[in-house]
PDB file of C-alpha atoms in Angstrom:
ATOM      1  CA  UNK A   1     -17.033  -6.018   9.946  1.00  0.00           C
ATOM      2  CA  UNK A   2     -14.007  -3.952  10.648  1.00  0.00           C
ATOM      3  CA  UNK A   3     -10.674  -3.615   8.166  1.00  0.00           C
ATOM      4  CA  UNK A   4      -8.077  -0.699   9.086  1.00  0.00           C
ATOM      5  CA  UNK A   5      -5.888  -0.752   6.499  1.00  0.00           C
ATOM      6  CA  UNK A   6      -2.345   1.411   6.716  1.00  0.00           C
ATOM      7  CA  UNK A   7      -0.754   2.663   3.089  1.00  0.00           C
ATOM      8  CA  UNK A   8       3.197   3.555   3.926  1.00  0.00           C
ATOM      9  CA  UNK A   9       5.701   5.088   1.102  1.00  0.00           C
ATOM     10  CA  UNK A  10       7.382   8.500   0.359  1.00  0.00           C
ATOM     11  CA  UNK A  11       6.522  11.360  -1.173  1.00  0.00           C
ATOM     12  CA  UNK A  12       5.210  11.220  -4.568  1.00  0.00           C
ATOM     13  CA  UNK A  13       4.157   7.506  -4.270  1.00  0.00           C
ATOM     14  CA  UNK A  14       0.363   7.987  -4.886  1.00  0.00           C
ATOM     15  CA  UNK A  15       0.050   6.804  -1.349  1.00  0.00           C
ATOM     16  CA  UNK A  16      -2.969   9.478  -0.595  1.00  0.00           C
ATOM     17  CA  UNK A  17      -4.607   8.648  -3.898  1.00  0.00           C
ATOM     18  CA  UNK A  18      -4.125   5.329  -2.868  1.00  0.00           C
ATOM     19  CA  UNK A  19      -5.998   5.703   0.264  1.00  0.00           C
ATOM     20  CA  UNK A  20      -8.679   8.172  -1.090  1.00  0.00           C
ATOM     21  CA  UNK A  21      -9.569   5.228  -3.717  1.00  0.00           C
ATOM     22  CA  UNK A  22     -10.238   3.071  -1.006  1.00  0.00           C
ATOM     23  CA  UNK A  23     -12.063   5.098   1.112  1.00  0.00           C
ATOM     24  CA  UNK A  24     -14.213   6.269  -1.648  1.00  0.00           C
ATOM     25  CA  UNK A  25     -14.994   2.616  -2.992  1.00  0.00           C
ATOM     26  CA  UNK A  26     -15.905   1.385   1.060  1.00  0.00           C
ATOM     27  CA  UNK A  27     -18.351   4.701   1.086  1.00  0.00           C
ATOM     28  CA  UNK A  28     -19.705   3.587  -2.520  1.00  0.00           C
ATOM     29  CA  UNK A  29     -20.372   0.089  -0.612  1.00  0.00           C
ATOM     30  CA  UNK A  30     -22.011   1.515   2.189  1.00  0.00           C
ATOM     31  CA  UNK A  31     -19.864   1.004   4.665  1.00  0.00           C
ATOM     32  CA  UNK A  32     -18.453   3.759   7.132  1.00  0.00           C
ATOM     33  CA  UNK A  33     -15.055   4.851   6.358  1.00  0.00           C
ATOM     34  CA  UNK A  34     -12.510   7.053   8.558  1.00  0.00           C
ATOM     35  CA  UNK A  35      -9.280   8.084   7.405  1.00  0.00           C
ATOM     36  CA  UNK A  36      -6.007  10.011   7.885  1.00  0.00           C
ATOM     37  CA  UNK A  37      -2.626  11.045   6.644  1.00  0.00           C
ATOM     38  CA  UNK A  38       0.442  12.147   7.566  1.00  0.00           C
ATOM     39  CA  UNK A  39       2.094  13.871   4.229  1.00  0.00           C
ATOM     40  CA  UNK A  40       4.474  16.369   3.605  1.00  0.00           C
ATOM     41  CA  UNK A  41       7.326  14.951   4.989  1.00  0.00           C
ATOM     42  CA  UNK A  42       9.029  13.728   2.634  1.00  0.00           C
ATOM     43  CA  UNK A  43      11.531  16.318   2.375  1.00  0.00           C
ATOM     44  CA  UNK A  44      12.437  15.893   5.687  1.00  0.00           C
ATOM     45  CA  UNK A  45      12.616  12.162   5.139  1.00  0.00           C
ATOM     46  CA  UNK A  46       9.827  11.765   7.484  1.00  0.00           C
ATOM     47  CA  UNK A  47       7.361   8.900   7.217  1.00  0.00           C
ATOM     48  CA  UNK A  48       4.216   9.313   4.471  1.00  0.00           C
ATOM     49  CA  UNK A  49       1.280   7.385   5.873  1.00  0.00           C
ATOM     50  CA  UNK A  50      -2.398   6.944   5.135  1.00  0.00           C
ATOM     51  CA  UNK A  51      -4.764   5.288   7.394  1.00  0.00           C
ATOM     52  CA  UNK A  52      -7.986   3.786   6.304  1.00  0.00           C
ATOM     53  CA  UNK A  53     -10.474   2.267   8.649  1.00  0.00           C
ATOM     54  CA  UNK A  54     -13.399   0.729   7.033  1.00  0.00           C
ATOM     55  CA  UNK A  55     -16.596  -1.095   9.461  1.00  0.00           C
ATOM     56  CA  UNK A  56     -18.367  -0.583  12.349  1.00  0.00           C
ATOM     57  CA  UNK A  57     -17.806   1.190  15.763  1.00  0.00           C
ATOM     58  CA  UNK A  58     -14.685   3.607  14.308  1.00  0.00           C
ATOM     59  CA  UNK A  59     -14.105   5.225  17.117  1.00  0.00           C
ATOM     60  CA  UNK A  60     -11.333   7.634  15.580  1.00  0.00           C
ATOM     61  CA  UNK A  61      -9.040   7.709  12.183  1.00  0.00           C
ATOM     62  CA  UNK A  62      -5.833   6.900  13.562  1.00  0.00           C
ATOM     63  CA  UNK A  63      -5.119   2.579  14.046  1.00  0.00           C
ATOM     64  CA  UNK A  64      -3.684   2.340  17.415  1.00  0.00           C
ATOM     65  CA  UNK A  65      -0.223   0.638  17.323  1.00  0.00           C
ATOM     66  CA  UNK A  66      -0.377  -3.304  17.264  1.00  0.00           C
ATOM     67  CA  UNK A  67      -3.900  -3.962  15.464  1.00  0.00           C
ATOM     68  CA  UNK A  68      -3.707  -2.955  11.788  1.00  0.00           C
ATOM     69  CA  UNK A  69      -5.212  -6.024   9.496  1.00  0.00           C
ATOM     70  CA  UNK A  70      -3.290  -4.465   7.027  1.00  0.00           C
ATOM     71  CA  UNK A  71       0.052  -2.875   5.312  1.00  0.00           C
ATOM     72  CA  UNK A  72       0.308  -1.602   1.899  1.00  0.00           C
ATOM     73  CA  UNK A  73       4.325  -0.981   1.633  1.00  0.00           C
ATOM     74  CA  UNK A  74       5.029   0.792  -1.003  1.00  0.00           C
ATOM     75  CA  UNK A  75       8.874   1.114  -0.505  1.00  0.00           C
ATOM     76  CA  UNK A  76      11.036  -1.555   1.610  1.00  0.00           C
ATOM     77  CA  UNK A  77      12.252   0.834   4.693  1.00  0.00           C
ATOM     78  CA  UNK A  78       9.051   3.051   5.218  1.00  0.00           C
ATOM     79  CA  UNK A  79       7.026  -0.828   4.986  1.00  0.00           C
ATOM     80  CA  UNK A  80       9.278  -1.742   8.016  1.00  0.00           C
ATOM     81  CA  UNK A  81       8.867   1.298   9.504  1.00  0.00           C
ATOM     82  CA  UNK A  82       4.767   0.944   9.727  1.00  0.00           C
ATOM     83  CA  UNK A  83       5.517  -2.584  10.481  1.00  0.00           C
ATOM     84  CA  UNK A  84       4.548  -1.700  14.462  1.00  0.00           C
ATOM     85  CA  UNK A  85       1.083  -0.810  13.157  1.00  0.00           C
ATOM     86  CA  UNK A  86       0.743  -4.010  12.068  1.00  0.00           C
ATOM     87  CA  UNK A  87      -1.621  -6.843  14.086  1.00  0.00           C
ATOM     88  CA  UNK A  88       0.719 -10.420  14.776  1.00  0.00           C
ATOM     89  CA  UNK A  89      -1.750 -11.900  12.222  1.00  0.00           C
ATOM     90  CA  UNK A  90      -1.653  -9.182  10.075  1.00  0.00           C
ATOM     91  CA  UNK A  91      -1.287  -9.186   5.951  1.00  0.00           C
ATOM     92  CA  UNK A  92       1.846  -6.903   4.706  1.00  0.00           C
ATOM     93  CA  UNK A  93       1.807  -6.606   0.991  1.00  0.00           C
ATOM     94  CA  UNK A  94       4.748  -4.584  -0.288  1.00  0.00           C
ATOM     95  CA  UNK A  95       6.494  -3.401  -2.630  1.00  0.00           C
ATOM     96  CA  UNK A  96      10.397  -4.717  -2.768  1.00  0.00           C
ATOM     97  CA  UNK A  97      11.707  -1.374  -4.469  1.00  0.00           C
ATOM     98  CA  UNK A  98      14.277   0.773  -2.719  1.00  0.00           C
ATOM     99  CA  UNK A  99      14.379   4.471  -2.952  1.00  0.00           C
ATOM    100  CA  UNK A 100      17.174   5.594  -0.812  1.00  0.00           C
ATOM    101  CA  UNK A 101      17.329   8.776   1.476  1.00  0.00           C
ATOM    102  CA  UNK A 102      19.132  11.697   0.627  1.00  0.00           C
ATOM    103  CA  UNK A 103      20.957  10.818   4.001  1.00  0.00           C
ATOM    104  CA  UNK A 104      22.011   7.839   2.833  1.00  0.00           C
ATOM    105  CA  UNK A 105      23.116   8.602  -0.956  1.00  0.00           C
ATOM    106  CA  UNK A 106      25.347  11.665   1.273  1.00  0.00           C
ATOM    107  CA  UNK A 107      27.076   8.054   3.369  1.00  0.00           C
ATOM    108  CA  UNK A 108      25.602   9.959   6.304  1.00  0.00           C
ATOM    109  CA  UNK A 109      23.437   6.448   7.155  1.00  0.00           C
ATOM    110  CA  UNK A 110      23.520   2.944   6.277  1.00  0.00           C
ATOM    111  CA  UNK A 111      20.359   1.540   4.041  1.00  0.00           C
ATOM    112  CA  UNK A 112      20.814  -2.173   4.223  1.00  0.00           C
ATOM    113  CA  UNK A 113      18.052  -3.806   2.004  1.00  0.00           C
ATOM    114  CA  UNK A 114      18.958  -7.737   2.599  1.00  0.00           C
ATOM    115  CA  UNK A 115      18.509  -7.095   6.495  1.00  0.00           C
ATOM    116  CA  UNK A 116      15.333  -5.173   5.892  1.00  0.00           C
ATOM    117  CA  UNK A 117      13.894  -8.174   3.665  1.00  0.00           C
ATOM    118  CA  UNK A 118      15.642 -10.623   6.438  1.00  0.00           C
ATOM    119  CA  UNK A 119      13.417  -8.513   9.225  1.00  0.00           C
ATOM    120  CA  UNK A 120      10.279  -8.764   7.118  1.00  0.00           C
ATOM    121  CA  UNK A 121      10.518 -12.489   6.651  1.00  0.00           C
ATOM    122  CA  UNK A 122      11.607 -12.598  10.518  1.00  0.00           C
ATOM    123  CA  UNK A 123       9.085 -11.054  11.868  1.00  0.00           C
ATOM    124  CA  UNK A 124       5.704 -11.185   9.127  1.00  0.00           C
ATOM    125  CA  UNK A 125       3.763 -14.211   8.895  1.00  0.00           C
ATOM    126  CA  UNK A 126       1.625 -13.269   6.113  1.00  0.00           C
ATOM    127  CA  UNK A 127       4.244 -11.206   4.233  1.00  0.00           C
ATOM    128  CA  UNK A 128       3.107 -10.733  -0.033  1.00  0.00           C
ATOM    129  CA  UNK A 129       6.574  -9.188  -1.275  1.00  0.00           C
ATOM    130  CA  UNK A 130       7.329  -8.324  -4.838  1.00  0.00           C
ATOM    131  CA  UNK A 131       8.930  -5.847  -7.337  1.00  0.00           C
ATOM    132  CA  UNK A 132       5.193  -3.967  -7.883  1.00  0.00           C
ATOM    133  CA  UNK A 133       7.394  -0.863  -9.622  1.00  0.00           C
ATOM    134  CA  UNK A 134       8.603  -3.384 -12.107  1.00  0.00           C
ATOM    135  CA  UNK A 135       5.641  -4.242 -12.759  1.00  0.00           C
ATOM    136  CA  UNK A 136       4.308  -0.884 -13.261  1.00  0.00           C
ATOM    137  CA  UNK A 137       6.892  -0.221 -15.879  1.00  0.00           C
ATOM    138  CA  UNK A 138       5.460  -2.780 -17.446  1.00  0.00           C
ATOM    139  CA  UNK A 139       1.781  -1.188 -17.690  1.00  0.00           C
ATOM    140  CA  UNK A 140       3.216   1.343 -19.069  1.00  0.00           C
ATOM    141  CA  UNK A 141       4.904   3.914 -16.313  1.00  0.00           C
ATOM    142  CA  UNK A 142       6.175   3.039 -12.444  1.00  0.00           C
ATOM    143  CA  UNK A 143       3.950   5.815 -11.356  1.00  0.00           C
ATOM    144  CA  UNK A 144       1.095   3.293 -11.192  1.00  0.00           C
ATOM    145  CA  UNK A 145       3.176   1.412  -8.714  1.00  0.00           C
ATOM    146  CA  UNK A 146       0.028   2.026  -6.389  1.00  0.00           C
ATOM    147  CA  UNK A 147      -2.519   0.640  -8.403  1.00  0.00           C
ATOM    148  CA  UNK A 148      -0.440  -2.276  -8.597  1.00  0.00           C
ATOM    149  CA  UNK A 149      -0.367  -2.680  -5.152  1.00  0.00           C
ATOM    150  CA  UNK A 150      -4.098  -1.789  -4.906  1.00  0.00           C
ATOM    151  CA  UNK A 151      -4.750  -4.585  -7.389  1.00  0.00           C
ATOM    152  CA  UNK A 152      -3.117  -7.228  -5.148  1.00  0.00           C
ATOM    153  CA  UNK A 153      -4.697  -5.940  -2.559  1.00  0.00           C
ATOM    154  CA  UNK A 154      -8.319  -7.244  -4.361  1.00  0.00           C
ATOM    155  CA  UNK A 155      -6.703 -10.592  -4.640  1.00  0.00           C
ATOM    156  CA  UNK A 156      -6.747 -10.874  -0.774  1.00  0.00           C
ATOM    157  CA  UNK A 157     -10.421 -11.419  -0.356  1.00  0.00           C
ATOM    158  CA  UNK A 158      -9.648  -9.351   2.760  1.00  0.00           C
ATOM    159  CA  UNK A 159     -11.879  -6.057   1.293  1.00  0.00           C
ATOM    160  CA  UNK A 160     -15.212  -5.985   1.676  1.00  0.00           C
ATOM    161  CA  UNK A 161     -16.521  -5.484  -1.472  1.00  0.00           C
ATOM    162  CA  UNK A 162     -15.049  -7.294  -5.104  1.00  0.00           C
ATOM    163  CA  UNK A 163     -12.205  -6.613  -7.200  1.00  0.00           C
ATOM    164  CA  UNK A 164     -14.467  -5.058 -10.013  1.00  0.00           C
ATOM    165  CA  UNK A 165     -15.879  -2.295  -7.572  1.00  0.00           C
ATOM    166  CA  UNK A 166     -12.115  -1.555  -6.484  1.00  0.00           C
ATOM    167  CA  UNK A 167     -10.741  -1.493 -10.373  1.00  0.00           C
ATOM    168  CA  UNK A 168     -14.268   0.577 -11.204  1.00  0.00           C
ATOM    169  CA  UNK A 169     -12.855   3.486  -8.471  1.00  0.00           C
ATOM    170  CA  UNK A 170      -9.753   3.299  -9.734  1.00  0.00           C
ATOM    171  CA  UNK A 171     -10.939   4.360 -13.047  1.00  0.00           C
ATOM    172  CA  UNK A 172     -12.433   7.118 -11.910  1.00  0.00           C
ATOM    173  CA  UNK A 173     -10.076   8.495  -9.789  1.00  0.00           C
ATOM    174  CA  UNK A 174      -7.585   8.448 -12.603  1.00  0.00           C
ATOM    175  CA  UNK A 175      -8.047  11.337 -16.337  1.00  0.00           C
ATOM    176  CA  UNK A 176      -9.401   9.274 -19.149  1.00  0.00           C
ATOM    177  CA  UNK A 177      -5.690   9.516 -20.789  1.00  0.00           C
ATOM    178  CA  UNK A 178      -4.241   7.129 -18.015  1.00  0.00           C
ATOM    179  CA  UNK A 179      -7.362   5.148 -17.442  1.00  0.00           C
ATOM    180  CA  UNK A 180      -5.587   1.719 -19.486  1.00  0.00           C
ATOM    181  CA  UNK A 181      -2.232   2.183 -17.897  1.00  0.00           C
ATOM    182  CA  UNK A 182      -4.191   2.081 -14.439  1.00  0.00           C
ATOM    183  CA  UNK A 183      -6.108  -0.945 -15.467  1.00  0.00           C
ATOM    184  CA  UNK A 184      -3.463  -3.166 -16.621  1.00  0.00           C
ATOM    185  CA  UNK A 185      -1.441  -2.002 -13.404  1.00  0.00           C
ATOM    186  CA  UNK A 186      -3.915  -2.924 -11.204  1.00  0.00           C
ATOM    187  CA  UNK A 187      -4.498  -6.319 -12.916  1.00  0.00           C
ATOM    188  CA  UNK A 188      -0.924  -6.768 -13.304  1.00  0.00           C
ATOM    189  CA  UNK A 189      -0.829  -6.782  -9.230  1.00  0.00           C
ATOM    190  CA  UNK A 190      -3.806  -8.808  -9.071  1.00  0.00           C
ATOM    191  CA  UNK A 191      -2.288 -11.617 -11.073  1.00  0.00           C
ATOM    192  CA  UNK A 192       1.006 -10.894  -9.099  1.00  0.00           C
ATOM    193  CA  UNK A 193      -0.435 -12.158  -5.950  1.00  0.00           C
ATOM    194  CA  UNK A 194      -2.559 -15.008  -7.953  1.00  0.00           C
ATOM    195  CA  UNK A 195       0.828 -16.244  -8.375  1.00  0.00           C
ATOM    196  CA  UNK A 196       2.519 -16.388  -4.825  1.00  0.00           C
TER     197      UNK A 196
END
């Protein structure tokens, strides 16, 4: 069994949390795990991505270009940045919320979201795309926009261990204050791809 998994946002997402959830629930399942990040580069307006590779024979952290099983977007340009990542076959599930560059709120660069949506349903065959910060909001805050995405993740069947484990890592990655917010986010996003 091998799953690499890539997480791709901005800064301030939860994408590393994100990532570190995962890991920690595919050691907790007793599989190997190998991971790595490229953070602090948001500022810059430089890509934030986590990689997560989860089976057997890892030979390094970093999924060579063309092979990823699959993408966790959790905002519309950096999801079509990683899409080269991405295997032909390959699973995108992302998030259909926009944050735009400084770059581009200056009118020094063009953000066109309809072509970016056109692009993804050009060019993804297995493409899961949806408002997950909305959704969010309505668990209770859009910073659990990557639980929701975690939570439709589990509704894949791709992971190798069950939804319950996931949600169970979640909750203990998360202070006891925000543990219910986390919980209906991450069911919220299960349900969300139930649906599609």
């Amino acid at each position: 069994m091998k799953l690499d998994i890539v997480i791709t946002g901005v800064g301030g997402q939860g994408n590393v949390l994100a990532s570190r959830i995962l890991a920690q629930a595919a050691l907790d399942a007793g599989y190997s795990v190998r991971t790595s990040e490229a953070i602090g580069m948001a500022q810059r307006e430089g890509v934030v991505m986590s990689q997560v590779r989860i089976g057997e024979d890892l030979n390094g952290a970093v999924i060579p270009d063309g092979t990823a099983d699959v993408l966790l977007g959790f905002e519309l340009a950096e999801t079509v940045r990683g899409l080269p990542k991405l295997k032909p076959q390959g699973t995108v599930i992302a998030n259909n919320k926009t944050i735009y560059p400084v770059t581009a709120a200056l009118g020094l660069c063009h953000y066109n979201r309809d072509q970016l949506i056109d692009y993804m349903h050009n060019n993804v065959t297995d493409l899961h795309l949806f408002d997950a910060t909305d959704l969010a909001a309505q668990a209770g805050t859009t910073k659990t926009t990557n639980i929701v995405l975690l939570g439709a993740l589990a509704a894949t069947n791709l992971l190798p261990f069950t939804k319950d484990h996931l949600l169970g890592r979640v909750l203990q990655a998360v202070p006891a204050k925000f543990k219910e917010i986390n919980s209906r986010a991450f069911q919220l996003g299960f349900q969300a791809m139930e649906v599609q």
